[in-house]
């Protein structure tokens, strides 16, 4: 026999107060998680670009382009070039083998992750043989890139067989006049997340990143 004031069936569902408390807790957790999401996106972008710079330098170390009989040998140095176009910002890794001053798809490096060309043209959709890993605007929200120091107002960095950085290689002659003489700092602005810098040191070409506070 049941006691007065009790039910033979267990209570199901939540009271209004319990539902409000759950919503409040979820809101607090979401607000704590948002900064982490932004930080992760920044770290992913900086890791991608830093690895791309080191990959470019590795290609240069393995592929000596210095040729004293060729007055334009600088143009053939392996380089990483950046194009700034809002959410379509991207980079390419290439060696201008025909020395025409242009980046052709067949002159770009294969992506070590998927074997596709590390190449893109802002005016075209991404082709099936082009790696989407170079699309730093689309993937991470990189919307602006600023070059300072030894690479001020330049959108590329090249390396020779000793890993040393060069700039303005398109106008170089048969000497080392375009050797980078001061450290280069590249500032990446990320939409909705923390900005970050990548510094490439003179002489050695050593690259490292710093994240904005």
Tab-separated table of C-alpha atoms in Angstrom:
chain	number	residue	atom	x	y	z
A	1	UNK	CA	0.000	0.000	0.000
A	2	UNK	CA	1.467	3.361	-1.055
A	3	UNK	CA	2.048	6.148	1.404
A	4	UNK	CA	-0.025	9.289	0.993
A	5	UNK	CA	1.796	11.933	-1.125
A	6	UNK	CA	4.022	9.499	-3.042
A	7	UNK	CA	3.712	8.092	-6.535
A	8	UNK	CA	4.013	4.517	-7.627
A	9	UNK	CA	6.014	5.723	-10.669
A	10	UNK	CA	9.499	7.360	-10.521
A	11	UNK	CA	9.663	11.023	-11.583
A	12	UNK	CA	10.958	11.575	-15.161
A	13	UNK	CA	12.323	14.700	-16.933
A	14	UNK	CA	13.726	17.902	-15.464
A	15	UNK	CA	12.151	20.713	-13.592
A	16	UNK	CA	12.344	24.199	-15.071
A	17	UNK	CA	15.001	25.165	-12.508
A	18	UNK	CA	17.170	22.200	-13.424
A	19	UNK	CA	16.936	23.011	-17.130
A	20	UNK	CA	17.946	26.631	-16.481
A	21	UNK	CA	20.959	25.450	-14.466
A	22	UNK	CA	22.034	23.106	-17.288
A	23	UNK	CA	21.806	25.939	-19.845
A	24	UNK	CA	23.873	28.207	-17.592
A	25	UNK	CA	26.579	25.546	-17.165
A	26	UNK	CA	26.721	24.907	-20.922
A	27	UNK	CA	27.071	28.650	-21.545
A	28	UNK	CA	29.967	28.896	-19.086
A	29	UNK	CA	31.759	25.933	-20.659
A	30	UNK	CA	31.261	27.384	-24.147
A	31	UNK	CA	32.697	30.749	-23.113
A	32	UNK	CA	35.759	29.005	-21.678
A	33	UNK	CA	36.218	26.893	-24.800
A	34	UNK	CA	36.116	29.732	-27.352
A	35	UNK	CA	39.582	31.135	-26.560
A	36	UNK	CA	40.986	27.613	-26.841
A	37	UNK	CA	39.475	27.199	-30.312
A	38	UNK	CA	41.064	30.481	-31.442
A	39	UNK	CA	44.424	29.532	-29.980
A	40	UNK	CA	44.383	26.158	-31.683
A	41	UNK	CA	43.613	27.725	-35.075
A	42	UNK	CA	46.510	30.132	-34.635
A	43	UNK	CA	48.860	27.332	-33.654
A	44	UNK	CA	47.761	25.201	-36.607
A	45	UNK	CA	48.345	28.055	-39.050
A	46	UNK	CA	51.748	28.941	-37.615
A	47	UNK	CA	52.790	25.282	-37.613
A	48	UNK	CA	51.734	24.861	-41.252
A	49	UNK	CA	53.648	27.932	-42.425
A	50	UNK	CA	56.728	27.263	-40.305
A	51	UNK	CA	56.948	23.729	-41.663
A	52	UNK	CA	56.529	25.071	-45.213
A	53	UNK	CA	59.434	27.497	-44.724
A	54	UNK	CA	61.635	24.707	-43.370
A	55	UNK	CA	60.588	22.444	-46.250
A	56	UNK	CA	61.612	25.167	-48.727
A	57	UNK	CA	64.987	25.439	-47.043
A	58	UNK	CA	65.378	21.656	-47.110
A	59	UNK	CA	64.740	21.592	-50.862
A	60	UNK	CA	67.399	24.281	-51.319
A	61	UNK	CA	69.913	22.298	-49.273
A	62	UNK	CA	69.308	19.246	-51.454
A	63	UNK	CA	69.270	21.082	-54.806
A	64	UNK	CA	72.238	23.393	-55.450
A	65	UNK	CA	71.171	26.166	-57.840
A	66	UNK	CA	74.402	28.202	-57.815
A	67	UNK	CA	75.888	28.391	-61.319
A	68	UNK	CA	78.661	30.915	-61.985
A	69	UNK	CA	78.061	30.573	-65.722
A	70	UNK	CA	74.438	31.660	-65.378
A	71	UNK	CA	73.933	35.333	-64.529
A	72	UNK	CA	70.331	34.621	-63.440
A	73	UNK	CA	70.966	31.646	-61.188
A	74	UNK	CA	69.295	33.417	-58.242
A	75	UNK	CA	65.927	33.057	-59.952
A	76	UNK	CA	66.197	29.282	-59.690
A	77	UNK	CA	66.637	29.259	-55.910
A	78	UNK	CA	63.896	27.471	-54.026
A	79	UNK	CA	61.560	30.040	-52.515
A	80	UNK	CA	58.309	30.344	-50.617
A	81	UNK	CA	56.033	33.107	-51.896
A	82	UNK	CA	52.920	34.518	-50.222
A	83	UNK	CA	49.848	36.030	-51.873
A	84	UNK	CA	47.618	38.174	-49.657
A	85	UNK	CA	43.948	38.170	-50.624
A	86	UNK	CA	41.775	38.015	-47.519
A	87	UNK	CA	40.215	34.584	-47.066
A	88	UNK	CA	41.956	33.429	-50.256
A	89	UNK	CA	45.490	34.107	-49.018
A	90	UNK	CA	47.920	31.325	-49.883
A	91	UNK	CA	51.564	30.448	-50.492
A	92	UNK	CA	53.552	28.549	-53.120
A	93	UNK	CA	56.908	26.770	-52.968
A	94	UNK	CA	58.792	26.841	-56.248
A	95	UNK	CA	62.010	27.043	-58.224
A	96	UNK	CA	61.905	29.227	-61.355
A	97	UNK	CA	63.786	26.747	-63.495
A	98	UNK	CA	63.097	28.515	-66.789
A	99	UNK	CA	64.041	31.895	-65.243
A	100	UNK	CA	61.028	33.689	-66.712
A	101	UNK	CA	60.048	35.330	-63.413
A	102	UNK	CA	56.776	33.380	-63.158
A	103	UNK	CA	55.691	30.541	-60.890
A	104	UNK	CA	54.494	27.678	-63.083
A	105	UNK	CA	52.696	24.696	-61.623
A	106	UNK	CA	55.320	22.247	-62.896
A	107	UNK	CA	57.996	24.298	-61.103
A	108	UNK	CA	56.379	23.959	-57.679
A	109	UNK	CA	57.272	21.448	-54.995
A	110	UNK	CA	55.159	18.397	-54.185
A	111	UNK	CA	53.349	18.525	-50.869
A	112	UNK	CA	55.051	15.868	-48.688
A	113	UNK	CA	51.658	15.125	-47.105
A	114	UNK	CA	49.648	14.310	-50.232
A	115	UNK	CA	52.013	14.607	-53.231
A	116	UNK	CA	50.008	17.425	-54.841
A	117	UNK	CA	51.471	20.662	-56.185
A	118	UNK	CA	52.067	23.389	-53.599
A	119	UNK	CA	50.569	25.849	-56.043
A	120	UNK	CA	47.479	27.979	-56.548
A	121	UNK	CA	46.251	30.971	-58.550
A	122	UNK	CA	43.905	33.382	-56.843
A	123	UNK	CA	41.826	33.742	-60.006
A	124	UNK	CA	41.135	30.005	-60.298
A	125	UNK	CA	39.313	27.420	-58.182
A	126	UNK	CA	41.507	24.812	-56.521
A	127	UNK	CA	42.422	22.133	-59.054
A	128	UNK	CA	42.414	18.434	-58.187
A	129	UNK	CA	46.227	18.285	-58.362
A	130	UNK	CA	46.766	21.337	-56.102
A	131	UNK	CA	47.268	20.959	-52.361
A	132	UNK	CA	44.714	22.741	-50.191
A	133	UNK	CA	47.321	22.938	-47.434
A	134	UNK	CA	48.656	26.143	-49.028
A	135	UNK	CA	45.282	27.904	-48.615
A	136	UNK	CA	46.046	29.621	-45.311
A	137	UNK	CA	43.196	32.106	-45.744
A	138	UNK	CA	40.539	29.468	-46.246
A	139	UNK	CA	41.891	26.960	-43.711
A	140	UNK	CA	42.899	29.252	-40.864
A	141	UNK	CA	41.523	32.711	-41.523
A	142	UNK	CA	44.871	34.383	-42.322
A	143	UNK	CA	43.717	37.649	-43.865
A	144	UNK	CA	46.822	39.821	-43.941
A	145	UNK	CA	50.594	39.300	-44.047
A	146	UNK	CA	53.166	41.988	-43.328
A	147	UNK	CA	56.894	41.653	-44.014
A	148	UNK	CA	59.334	43.540	-41.808
A	149	UNK	CA	63.075	43.821	-41.273
A	150	UNK	CA	65.285	42.150	-43.854
A	151	UNK	CA	62.277	41.197	-45.998
A	152	UNK	CA	60.298	44.455	-45.716
A	153	UNK	CA	57.793	44.937	-48.558
A	154	UNK	CA	58.774	41.582	-50.076
A	155	UNK	CA	56.471	38.575	-50.358
A	156	UNK	CA	59.014	35.813	-50.765
A	157	UNK	CA	62.022	34.239	-49.093
A	158	UNK	CA	64.526	32.092	-51.004
A	159	UNK	CA	67.366	29.862	-49.802
A	160	UNK	CA	70.682	28.697	-51.262
A	161	UNK	CA	72.458	25.344	-50.894
A	162	UNK	CA	73.730	26.346	-47.436
A	163	UNK	CA	70.275	27.343	-46.212
A	164	UNK	CA	71.038	31.065	-46.281
A	165	UNK	CA	68.073	33.381	-47.005
A	166	UNK	CA	67.799	35.653	-50.047
A	167	UNK	CA	65.290	38.302	-51.120
A	168	UNK	CA	64.392	40.059	-54.386
A	169	UNK	CA	65.904	37.200	-56.350
A	170	UNK	CA	64.045	38.183	-59.536
A	171	UNK	CA	66.330	41.188	-59.996
A	172	UNK	CA	69.558	39.558	-58.795
A	173	UNK	CA	72.766	39.333	-60.820
A	174	UNK	CA	75.585	36.825	-60.619
A	175	UNK	CA	76.658	37.773	-57.085
A	176	UNK	CA	75.360	37.694	-53.517
A	177	UNK	CA	73.884	41.208	-53.470
A	178	UNK	CA	70.419	39.854	-52.584
A	179	UNK	CA	71.622	37.940	-49.569
A	180	UNK	CA	69.406	38.856	-46.596
A	181	UNK	CA	71.490	41.004	-44.239
A	182	UNK	CA	69.057	41.392	-41.310
A	183	UNK	CA	66.447	39.185	-39.685
A	184	UNK	CA	63.076	38.960	-41.396
A	185	UNK	CA	59.849	39.009	-39.396
A	186	UNK	CA	56.604	38.029	-41.100
A	187	UNK	CA	53.433	39.094	-39.278
A	188	UNK	CA	50.303	37.014	-39.910
A	189	UNK	CA	46.931	38.482	-38.968
A	190	UNK	CA	44.268	35.850	-38.297
A	191	UNK	CA	40.582	36.714	-38.421
A	192	UNK	CA	38.900	36.027	-35.083
A	193	UNK	CA	42.039	34.566	-33.510
A	194	UNK	CA	45.465	35.549	-32.231
A	195	UNK	CA	48.034	36.925	-34.656
A	196	UNK	CA	51.482	35.376	-34.878
A	197	UNK	CA	54.965	36.163	-36.181
A	198	UNK	CA	57.518	34.002	-37.927
A	199	UNK	CA	61.105	35.225	-37.819
A	200	UNK	CA	63.760	34.043	-40.271
A	201	UNK	CA	67.265	34.845	-39.089
A	202	UNK	CA	69.977	36.180	-41.380
A	203	UNK	CA	72.982	34.002	-42.253
A	204	UNK	CA	71.517	30.692	-41.014
A	205	UNK	CA	67.905	30.986	-42.198
A	206	UNK	CA	66.719	29.541	-38.895
A	207	UNK	CA	62.974	30.113	-38.534
A	208	UNK	CA	60.850	30.294	-35.402
A	209	UNK	CA	57.394	31.519	-34.401
A	210	UNK	CA	55.961	33.736	-31.680
A	211	UNK	CA	52.269	34.058	-30.793
A	212	UNK	CA	50.716	37.416	-29.889
A	213	UNK	CA	49.595	37.785	-26.274
